[in-house]
Short mmCIF file of C-alpha atoms in Angstrom, two decimals:
data_model
loop_
_atom_site.label_atom_id
_atom_site.label_comp_id
_atom_site.label_asym_id
_atom_site.label_seq_id
_atom_site.Cartn_x
_atom_site.Cartn_y
_atom_site.Cartn_z
CA SER A 1 87.75 78.09 120.56
CA ILE A 2 88.54 78.33 124.26
CA GLY A 3 92.07 78.59 125.57
CA PHE A 4 94.16 79.55 128.54
CA ASN A 5 97.79 80.58 128.79
CA ALA A 6 99.87 81.07 131.94
CA ASN A 7 103.43 82.41 132.09
CA ASN A 8 105.62 82.69 135.17
CA LEU A 9 109.14 83.97 135.78
CA TYR A 10 111.12 83.00 138.88
CA LYS A 11 114.42 84.61 139.83
CA PHE A 12 116.89 82.83 142.08
CA LYS A 13 120.24 83.65 143.61
CA LYS A 14 123.41 83.85 141.51
CA ASP A 15 121.51 85.10 138.41
CA TRP A 16 119.50 81.92 137.74
CA THR A 17 116.03 82.35 136.18
CA LEU A 18 113.23 79.86 135.55
CA THR A 19 110.41 80.60 133.12
CA THR A 20 107.36 78.36 132.71
CA ASN A 21 104.45 78.32 130.31
CA ILE A 22 101.24 76.27 130.50
CA GLN A 23 98.73 76.27 127.65
CA GLY A 24 95.44 74.58 126.94
CA VAL A 25 93.13 74.91 123.95
CA MET A 26 89.78 73.37 123.06
CA ASP A 27 88.48 73.92 119.54
CA LYS A 28 85.42 72.92 117.53
CA SER A 29 84.96 73.82 113.89
CA SER A 30 82.81 72.97 110.88
CA LYS A 31 83.33 73.46 107.17
CA ASP A 32 81.16 73.56 104.07
CA PHE A 33 82.94 73.20 100.77
CA SER A 34 82.03 72.70 97.14
CA GLY A 35 84.36 72.64 94.18
CA LYS A 36 85.32 70.99 90.94
CA THR A 37 88.76 69.68 89.99
CA THR A 38 89.51 68.81 86.37
CA TYR A 39 92.60 66.96 85.13
CA LEU A 40 93.36 67.68 81.47
CA THR A 41 94.78 64.53 79.90
CA GLU A 42 95.61 63.59 76.34
CA LYS A 43 92.93 60.88 76.54
CA GLY A 44 90.22 63.26 77.75
CA ASP A 45 89.31 65.28 80.82
CA ILE A 46 88.79 63.68 84.26
CA SER A 47 86.68 65.70 86.70
CA PHE A 48 85.79 65.42 90.37
CA ASP A 49 82.71 67.43 91.35
CA GLU A 50 82.67 67.53 95.15
CA LYS A 51 80.62 68.77 98.08
CA GLN A 52 81.91 68.34 101.60
CA TYR A 53 80.62 68.95 105.09
CA ALA A 54 83.14 68.33 107.86
CA SER A 55 83.30 68.91 111.60
CA GLU A 56 86.31 68.60 113.91
CA ARG A 57 86.95 68.88 117.60
CA GLU A 58 90.36 68.92 119.24
CA TRP A 59 92.04 69.84 122.46
CA LEU A 60 95.70 70.26 123.26
CA GLY A 61 97.84 70.95 126.27
CA SER A 62 101.49 71.89 126.62
CA PHE A 63 104.00 72.65 129.33
CA ASN A 64 107.31 74.47 128.78
CA ALA A 65 110.06 75.27 131.27
CA SER A 66 113.37 77.04 130.73
CA LEU A 67 116.23 77.33 133.24
CA ALA A 68 118.84 79.94 132.25
CA LYS A 69 121.86 81.86 133.43
CA ASN A 70 123.60 84.55 131.38
CA ILE A 71 126.66 86.16 132.91
CA GLU A 72 130.02 87.40 131.68
CA LYS A 73 131.76 84.04 132.11
CA TYR A 74 129.20 81.78 130.45
CA TYR A 75 125.70 81.32 129.07
CA PHE A 76 123.52 78.34 130.07
CA ASN A 77 119.98 77.54 128.98
CA ASN A 78 117.94 74.34 129.23
CA GLU A 79 114.45 74.19 127.69
CA PHE A 80 111.99 71.36 128.26
CA ALA A 81 108.63 71.04 126.50
CA TRP A 82 105.80 68.49 126.68
CA GLU A 83 102.73 68.42 124.43
CA ILE A 84 99.60 66.36 123.90
CA GLU A 85 96.87 66.85 121.30
CA ASP A 86 93.69 64.85 120.76
CA ALA A 87 91.58 65.37 117.62
CA HIS A 88 88.58 63.71 116.00
CA ALA A 89 86.97 64.68 112.70
CA ASN A 90 84.15 63.35 110.55
CA ALA A 91 82.99 64.33 107.09
CA SER A 92 80.18 63.65 104.65
CA ILE A 93 81.39 63.92 101.07
CA SER A 94 79.66 63.76 97.73
CA SER A 95 82.06 63.15 94.83
CA ASN A 96 80.59 62.69 91.34
CA ASN A 97 77.28 61.79 93.04
CA LEU A 98 78.94 59.08 95.16
CA LEU A 99 78.47 59.50 98.92
CA PHE A 100 81.28 58.86 101.43
CA GLU A 101 81.40 58.99 105.23
CA LEU A 102 84.83 59.54 106.79
CA ASN A 103 86.06 59.45 110.39
CA ARG A 104 89.58 60.38 111.42
CA TYR A 105 91.18 60.26 114.85
CA TYR A 106 94.71 61.03 116.00
CA LEU A 107 96.57 61.55 119.26
CA ILE A 108 99.85 63.49 119.32
CA LYS A 109 102.09 63.15 122.33
CA GLY A 110 105.73 63.91 122.85
CA PHE A 111 108.43 65.89 124.60
CA LYS A 112 111.73 67.57 123.79
CA ASN A 113 114.71 68.98 125.64
CA LYS A 114 117.29 71.50 124.38
CA LEU A 115 120.48 72.33 126.27
CA ASP A 116 122.95 75.12 125.37
CA TYR A 117 126.16 75.85 127.28
CA VAL A 118 128.58 78.56 126.07
CA PRO A 119 131.54 79.30 128.36
CA ALA A 120 134.17 81.95 127.59
CA LEU A 121 137.84 81.09 128.13
CA LYS A 122 140.43 83.39 129.68
CA ASN A 123 142.05 84.03 126.28
CA GLY A 124 138.74 85.33 124.88
CA ASP A 125 137.87 82.24 122.83
CA ILE A 126 134.45 80.64 123.19
CA ILE A 127 133.29 77.03 123.50
CA GLN A 128 129.76 76.16 122.35
CA PHE A 129 128.03 72.97 123.47
CA GLY A 130 124.50 71.95 122.48
CA TRP A 131 122.33 68.87 122.98
CA TYR A 132 118.82 68.33 121.63
CA PHE A 133 116.51 65.37 122.27
CA ASN A 134 113.02 64.79 120.91
CA TYR A 135 110.40 62.03 121.09
CA GLY A 136 107.03 62.10 119.36
CA SER A 137 104.21 59.76 118.44
CA LYS A 138 101.02 60.30 116.42
CA PRO A 139 98.80 57.22 116.11
CA GLN A 140 96.03 57.79 113.55
CA THR A 141 92.95 55.90 112.43
CA LEU A 142 90.83 56.51 109.34
CA ASP A 143 87.46 54.93 108.44
CA ILE A 144 85.80 55.33 105.03
CA THR A 145 82.32 54.12 104.10
CA PRO A 146 81.70 52.65 101.55
CA GLY A 147 84.94 50.86 100.69
CA VAL A 148 87.33 52.36 98.13
CA TYR A 149 90.18 51.12 95.90
CA GLU A 150 88.46 47.81 95.14
CA ASP A 151 90.88 47.16 92.26
CA LEU A 152 93.94 47.40 94.53
CA LEU A 153 92.56 45.83 97.71
CA HIS A 154 89.67 43.48 96.90
CA GLU A 155 90.00 42.18 93.36
CA ASP A 156 87.53 44.74 91.94
CA SER A 157 84.74 43.57 94.30
CA PRO A 158 82.79 46.25 96.22
CA TYR A 159 82.70 46.17 100.02
CA ASP A 160 81.20 48.24 102.85
CA LYS A 161 84.05 49.86 104.79
CA ILE A 162 87.81 50.40 104.93
CA LYS A 163 89.73 50.96 108.17
CA GLN A 164 93.35 52.09 108.44
CA HIS A 165 95.72 52.54 111.37
CA VAL A 166 99.08 54.33 111.10
CA GLU A 167 101.69 55.13 113.73
CA VAL A 168 105.26 56.44 113.46
CA PRO A 169 106.98 56.80 116.86
CA SER A 170 110.14 58.88 116.36
CA TRP A 171 113.31 59.55 118.36
CA LEU A 172 115.78 62.26 117.41
CA THR A 173 118.93 63.39 119.18
CA ASN A 174 121.60 65.90 118.17
CA MET A 175 124.82 66.84 119.94
CA SER A 176 127.25 69.58 118.87
CA VAL A 177 130.52 71.01 120.16
CA GLY A 178 132.15 74.11 118.73
CA TYR A 179 135.19 76.28 119.33
CA ARG A 180 135.10 79.94 118.28
CA LEU A 181 138.07 82.30 117.86
CA PRO A 182 136.47 85.76 117.53
CA LYS A 183 139.68 87.80 117.51
CA GLY A 184 141.76 88.80 114.51
CA ARG A 185 140.91 89.92 111.00
CA ILE A 186 139.59 86.42 110.20
CA SER A 187 137.33 85.05 112.92
CA GLN A 188 137.15 81.26 113.01
CA TYR A 189 134.74 78.57 114.17
CA TYR A 190 135.28 74.81 114.25
CA GLY A 191 132.52 72.40 115.21
CA VAL A 192 131.51 68.75 115.41
CA ASN A 193 127.90 67.62 115.10
CA ILE A 194 126.45 64.14 115.80
CA THR A 195 122.84 63.25 114.92
CA ALA A 196 120.71 60.10 115.23
CA ASP A 197 117.13 59.70 113.98
CA LYS A 198 115.16 56.50 114.71
CA GLN A 199 111.60 55.80 113.50
CA ASN A 200 109.23 52.87 113.16
CA LEU A 201 106.38 53.03 110.64
CA ASN A 202 103.49 50.69 111.44
CA SER A 203 100.35 50.64 109.31
CA ASP A 204 97.62 48.21 108.35
CA ILE A 205 94.45 48.30 106.28
CA SER A 206 91.40 46.13 106.95
CA ILE A 207 88.05 45.98 105.20
CA GLU A 208 84.54 45.08 106.34
CA ASP A 209 81.54 43.78 104.45
CA GLY A 210 78.22 42.92 106.08
CA ASN A 211 79.67 43.52 109.57
CA SER A 212 82.29 40.86 108.88
CA LEU A 213 86.02 41.43 108.77
CA ILE A 214 87.46 40.29 105.43
CA PRO A 215 91.06 39.00 105.44
CA LEU A 216 93.15 40.74 102.80
CA THR A 217 95.32 38.64 100.52
CA VAL A 218 97.31 41.65 99.31
CA ILE A 219 100.55 41.89 101.33
CA SER A 220 100.95 45.55 100.37
CA THR A 221 98.24 46.64 102.84
CA GLN A 222 100.72 46.67 105.76
CA ASN A 223 103.99 48.32 106.77
CA ASP A 224 106.42 47.46 109.55
CA MET A 225 109.48 49.52 108.71
CA GLU A 226 112.41 50.24 111.02
CA TRP A 227 114.38 53.35 110.09
CA LEU A 228 117.68 54.70 111.41
CA ARG A 229 119.74 57.62 110.14
CA SER A 230 122.92 58.79 111.86
CA SER A 231 125.58 61.28 110.85
CA VAL A 232 128.85 62.80 112.01
CA ALA A 233 129.76 66.21 110.62
CA VAL A 234 132.68 68.61 111.03
CA GLN A 235 132.49 72.27 110.04
CA ALA A 236 134.93 75.12 109.64
CA THR A 237 133.65 78.69 109.28
CA TYR A 238 135.78 81.72 108.41
CA ASP A 239 134.57 85.32 108.59
CA TYR A 240 136.67 88.07 107.02
CA LYS A 241 136.03 91.80 107.31
CA HIS A 242 138.38 94.54 106.19
CA ARG A 243 137.40 98.04 105.10
CA LYS A 244 134.79 97.71 102.34
CA LEU A 245 134.85 93.92 101.98
CA SER A 246 133.24 91.30 104.20
CA SER A 247 133.03 87.58 103.39
CA GLN A 248 132.09 84.27 104.96
CA LEU A 249 133.22 80.78 103.95
CA ILE A 250 131.56 77.65 105.41
CA LEU A 251 133.19 74.25 104.82
CA PRO A 252 131.10 71.37 106.22
CA LEU A 253 132.03 67.72 105.69
CA ALA A 254 129.69 64.94 106.87
CA PHE A 255 129.42 61.17 106.87
CA GLN A 256 125.82 59.91 106.87
CA HIS A 257 124.57 56.35 107.36
CA THR A 258 120.96 55.36 106.61
CA SER A 259 119.44 51.93 107.11
CA TYR A 260 115.86 50.71 106.83
CA ASN A 261 114.19 47.33 106.70
CA ASP A 262 110.72 45.83 106.46
CA PRO A 263 110.47 42.02 106.84
CA LEU A 264 107.01 42.03 105.22
CA PHE A 265 108.64 42.91 101.88
CA GLN A 266 112.03 41.23 102.48
CA LEU A 267 113.44 44.75 102.30
CA LYS A 268 116.77 45.61 103.88
CA GLU A 269 118.82 48.56 102.64
CA ASN A 270 121.87 50.51 103.78
CA LEU A 271 123.22 53.75 102.35
CA ASN A 272 126.48 55.49 103.27
CA LYS A 273 127.22 58.97 101.98
CA ILE A 274 130.03 61.49 102.35
CA MET A 275 128.69 65.00 101.81
CA PHE A 276 130.53 68.27 101.17
CA GLU A 277 128.20 71.28 101.23
CA PRO A 278 130.21 74.50 100.99
CA ALA A 279 128.69 77.96 101.19
CA PHE A 280 130.26 81.32 100.35
CA SER A 281 128.91 84.84 100.68
CA SER A 282 130.61 88.18 100.08
CA ARG A 283 129.61 91.85 100.21
CA TYR A 284 131.51 94.85 98.89
CA ASN A 285 130.51 98.41 99.83
CA PHE A 286 131.70 100.85 97.18
CA ASP A 287 130.56 103.66 99.47
CA ALA A 288 127.85 104.25 102.06
CA GLN A 289 125.10 103.88 99.44
CA ASN A 290 126.34 101.34 96.88
CA GLU A 291 126.68 97.65 97.68
CA LEU A 292 127.31 94.48 95.66
CA SER A 293 126.68 91.05 97.22
CA PHE A 294 127.14 87.48 96.04
CA ASN A 295 125.98 84.18 97.54
CA PHE A 296 126.63 80.56 96.64
CA GLN A 297 125.38 77.45 98.40
CA ARG A 298 125.61 73.76 97.57
CA GLY A 299 123.46 71.27 99.41
CA ASN A 300 122.47 67.62 99.62
CA THR A 301 119.04 66.57 100.82
CA PHE A 302 117.79 63.04 101.31
CA GLY A 303 114.36 61.50 101.57
CA ASN A 304 113.02 60.09 104.80
CA ILE A 305 110.87 57.14 105.85
CA GLU A 306 107.87 58.62 103.98
CA ASN A 307 109.71 58.03 100.68
CA VAL A 308 110.65 54.34 101.09
CA TYR A 309 107.72 52.48 102.68
CA ARG A 310 106.27 49.87 100.32
CA GLY A 311 102.75 49.12 101.57
CA TYR A 312 99.72 51.19 100.61
CA ILE A 313 98.70 54.10 102.85
CA VAL A 314 95.34 55.74 102.25
CA ARG A 315 95.62 59.53 102.18
CA ASN A 316 91.90 60.15 101.80
CA TYR A 317 88.79 58.76 100.07
CA ARG A 318 90.28 59.11 96.58
CA MET A 319 94.05 59.13 97.05
CA ILE A 320 96.32 56.21 97.98
CA ALA A 321 100.14 56.20 98.06
CA ASN A 322 103.16 53.89 98.17
CA ASN A 323 106.76 53.81 96.95
CA THR A 324 108.89 51.64 94.68
CA ALA A 325 112.12 53.66 94.80
CA ASP A 326 115.07 53.75 97.16
CA ILE A 327 116.02 56.84 99.16
CA ASN A 328 115.70 60.04 97.19
CA GLU A 329 118.88 62.09 96.94
CA SER A 330 118.76 65.68 95.73
CA ILE A 331 121.76 67.89 94.97
CA HIS A 332 121.14 71.60 94.52
CA ASN A 333 123.34 74.59 93.70
CA ASN A 334 122.12 78.14 94.27
CA PHE A 335 123.67 81.41 93.06
CA THR A 336 122.46 84.96 93.75
CA LEU A 337 123.95 88.33 92.77
CA ASN A 338 122.47 91.62 94.04
CA TYR A 339 123.29 95.29 93.64
CA LYS A 340 121.88 98.03 95.90
CA SER A 341 122.23 101.76 95.43
CA GLY A 342 120.50 105.02 96.24
CA LYS A 343 120.71 108.56 97.50
CA ALA A 344 120.16 108.75 101.24
CA VAL A 345 119.65 112.53 101.26
CA LYS A 346 116.72 112.20 98.88
CA LEU A 347 115.53 108.94 100.51
CA LEU A 348 115.76 107.19 97.14
CA PHE A 349 116.92 103.57 96.93
CA TYR A 350 116.82 100.87 94.29
CA ASN A 351 118.16 97.34 93.82
CA LEU A 352 118.66 94.77 91.07
CA GLY A 353 119.35 91.05 91.41
CA VAL A 354 119.65 87.78 89.52
CA ASN A 355 119.37 84.22 90.83
CA TYR A 356 119.87 80.69 89.54
CA ASN A 357 119.13 77.35 91.17
CA ARG A 358 119.59 73.84 89.81
CA SER A 359 118.35 70.77 91.65
CA VAL A 360 118.83 67.15 90.56
CA SER A 361 116.95 64.35 92.35
CA SER A 362 117.15 60.59 91.96
CA THR A 363 113.38 60.01 92.18
CA MET A 364 110.11 61.45 90.88
CA ILE A 365 106.49 61.35 91.99
CA SER A 366 104.19 59.53 89.60
CA ASN A 367 100.54 60.63 89.63
CA ARG A 368 97.97 58.21 88.26
CA ILE A 369 94.43 59.52 87.85
CA ASP A 370 91.31 57.69 86.71
CA ALA A 371 87.60 58.40 86.91
CA ASP A 372 87.28 57.06 90.48
CA ASN A 373 90.48 57.81 92.39
CA SER A 374 94.15 58.72 92.22
CA GLN A 375 97.40 57.04 93.18
CA ILE A 376 100.77 58.54 94.12
CA VAL A 377 103.92 56.44 93.69
CA LEU A 378 107.55 57.52 94.23
CA ILE A 379 109.66 55.86 91.51
CA GLU A 380 113.30 55.74 90.41
CA GLN A 381 113.72 58.51 87.82
CA GLU A 382 116.28 61.29 87.57
CA ASN A 383 114.56 64.63 87.94
CA ALA A 384 116.26 67.95 87.15
CA VAL A 385 114.64 71.29 88.00
CA ASN A 386 116.15 74.60 86.84
CA SER A 387 115.00 77.94 88.20
CA TYR A 388 116.34 81.35 87.27
CA GLY A 389 115.07 84.89 87.58
CA VAL A 390 115.59 88.63 87.71
CA ASN A 391 114.26 91.02 90.35
CA ALA A 392 114.27 94.77 90.84
CA GLY A 393 113.08 97.15 93.55
CA PHE A 394 112.49 100.87 93.95
CA ASP A 395 111.97 102.86 97.20
CA LYS A 396 111.23 106.59 97.37
CA TYR A 397 109.98 108.89 100.09
CA ILE A 398 108.01 111.80 98.61
CA PHE A 399 108.41 114.69 101.06
CA LYS A 400 105.71 116.88 99.51
CA TRP A 401 103.00 114.26 100.12
CA ALA A 402 104.60 112.62 103.21
CA THR A 403 104.37 109.33 101.33
CA LEU A 404 106.60 106.26 101.15
CA LEU A 405 106.38 104.42 97.81
CA LYS A 406 107.89 100.96 97.26
CA ILE A 407 107.68 98.83 94.12
CA GLY A 408 109.10 95.35 93.66
CA THR A 409 109.12 93.41 90.38
CA SER A 410 110.46 90.05 89.29
CA VAL A 411 110.49 87.57 86.42
CA ASN A 412 111.13 83.88 87.12
CA TRP A 413 111.39 80.82 84.89
CA THR A 414 111.26 77.19 86.05
CA ASP A 415 111.59 74.13 83.84
CA TYR A 416 110.69 70.74 85.31
CA ASN A 417 109.13 67.36 84.53
CA GLN A 418 106.00 65.56 85.71
CA ILE A 419 104.95 61.92 85.45
CA PHE A 420 101.22 61.84 84.85
CA ASN A 421 99.42 58.59 84.03
CA ASP A 422 102.81 56.97 83.29
CA GLU A 423 103.87 59.69 80.80
CA LEU A 424 106.90 61.94 81.30
CA LEU A 425 105.78 65.51 80.55
CA PRO A 426 108.20 68.50 80.43
CA PHE A 427 106.89 71.91 81.52
CA LEU A 428 108.06 75.52 81.64
CA ASN A 429 106.63 77.99 84.14
CA THR A 430 107.03 81.73 83.56
CA THR A 431 105.94 84.10 86.35
CA TYR A 432 105.82 87.91 86.32
CA SER A 433 105.10 89.67 89.61
CA LEU A 434 104.52 93.24 90.76
CA SER A 435 104.34 94.28 94.42
CA PRO A 436 103.46 97.92 95.19
CA ARG A 437 103.41 99.37 98.70
CA ILE A 438 102.24 102.83 99.80
CA GLU A 439 102.42 104.44 103.26
CA THR A 440 100.92 107.95 103.45
CA ARG A 441 99.30 110.43 105.78
CA LEU A 442 95.81 111.45 104.71
CA TRP A 443 95.00 114.04 107.36
CA LYS A 444 96.74 114.95 110.61
CA LYS A 445 96.54 111.69 112.65
CA LEU A 446 94.96 109.64 109.88
CA ASN A 447 97.34 107.29 108.04
CA LEU A 448 96.76 104.95 105.10
CA SER A 449 98.72 101.80 104.24
CA TYR A 450 98.36 99.74 101.06
CA ASN A 451 100.10 96.49 100.10
CA GLY A 452 99.45 94.63 96.87
CA ASN A 453 100.81 91.63 95.04
CA MET A 454 100.01 90.74 91.45
CA SER A 455 101.34 87.76 89.51
CA TRP A 456 100.91 86.42 85.99
CA THR A 457 101.92 82.78 85.44
CA THR A 458 102.05 80.80 82.23
CA THR A 459 102.47 77.02 82.40
CA GLU A 460 103.52 75.60 79.06
CA GLN A 461 103.82 71.91 78.22
CA MET A 462 106.91 71.59 76.05
CA HIS A 463 107.00 69.67 72.75
CA SER A 464 103.22 69.24 72.67
CA ASP A 465 100.52 70.49 70.33
CA ILE A 466 97.58 69.38 72.51
CA GLY A 467 96.99 72.90 73.85
CA LEU A 468 96.92 72.12 77.59
CA ASP A 469 98.83 75.31 78.48
CA GLN A 470 97.47 77.39 81.33
CA LYS A 471 97.54 81.07 82.18
CA THR A 472 96.85 82.29 85.70
CA PHE A 473 96.45 85.78 87.11
CA SER A 474 96.18 86.44 90.83
CA ILE A 475 96.02 89.58 92.92
CA SER A 476 95.94 90.08 96.68
CA GLN A 477 95.50 93.49 98.31
CA ASN A 478 95.52 94.81 101.85
CA LEU A 479 94.29 98.27 102.84
CA ARG A 480 94.60 99.70 106.35
CA ILE A 481 93.52 103.04 107.78
#
């Protein structure tokens, strides 16, 4: 790797400053890899025994400039950034004694601008204005020799080569205005946020045989999807602090419109949603050393253009993906409760906490595996994931040995579902973790630091007697002198 980096700061009259950064990097790398992946299925095991040799070269350049002014009356900052990256990689892969040659090329280019303006009014209140704009594009090409996915693309007939081109130019803009009242026992903030996100997914797959281009009869080898998501949101935030109690309440309300269409599949969809995502946090200090805190957050997340395109997109030489579902919507609720205590004079502290999170989505990923390749499809299927856990921590400074000792422990459970080869399989994950940390002085100016993390995980398939459960132990350690 070879790189250069230049930073400059310019100061002008009336407290204006301009900072610039120019970077350039050229990188070449190679990898050797061998490994075996086995999928345990009720109809028998499916294994991929692989050896890979890959090389990649890339170069990138970027320019950043920031113009700022920070005085008593107002704060102003405008940041502009431009970036370009060019990369090419090739690989020779042996999978189950089948040889593949792959070539991948992509070119990233884009720019963004972020403006912040925060003036203070005569009465002490504050106005906050922000505007963000971003454009990016990443055209990619992928060649694989010999051809793959004959059953999906070429009526089970072998062919010499597959070529794929994908590009998703994207525009994103966000504008926000807020009014803050910092005075009084309850400080207040009111804001409006407007966002627009526009993308266009273009992709096509072609195949060659005997140096001749073969026309594909399968319509699902292309995508030409237009995507637009816009939203208007209002938010009220209240902060309260009095004696031992401090709390924050966030009340955001948003209207979101999403539309996408692809004439190749006669697909045209619109989705309007009103979202209310409140959040509340509170902390009570019994005294200087004992604290109880509570947090709650409700959120809505939605899928993007990657979850709704219909045509096939080749991920690699043995994985291909498409979607049959509409936009994924996920609603999650998160609760945490923590207690901290200790004795400051003895430098002894400890904490205990519990957490619970429930997420419900409208779609699931279906994995289909056979002896030659795999396919990923996003389908309509309600998917609920529940996670809950307990954690504890202990900190003690041992004066006699000039040593700081920290120990963190946790137990977490997660129950979820998977769709594997068209079967819905429920699972339960149980994870125990232990994280010790030691900082000590060995001799005069010689110090020792140790950090470790150990975890034991059991993955259990529920309501099954097949015996596909797994147990995993992992440990990572870091020692510094």
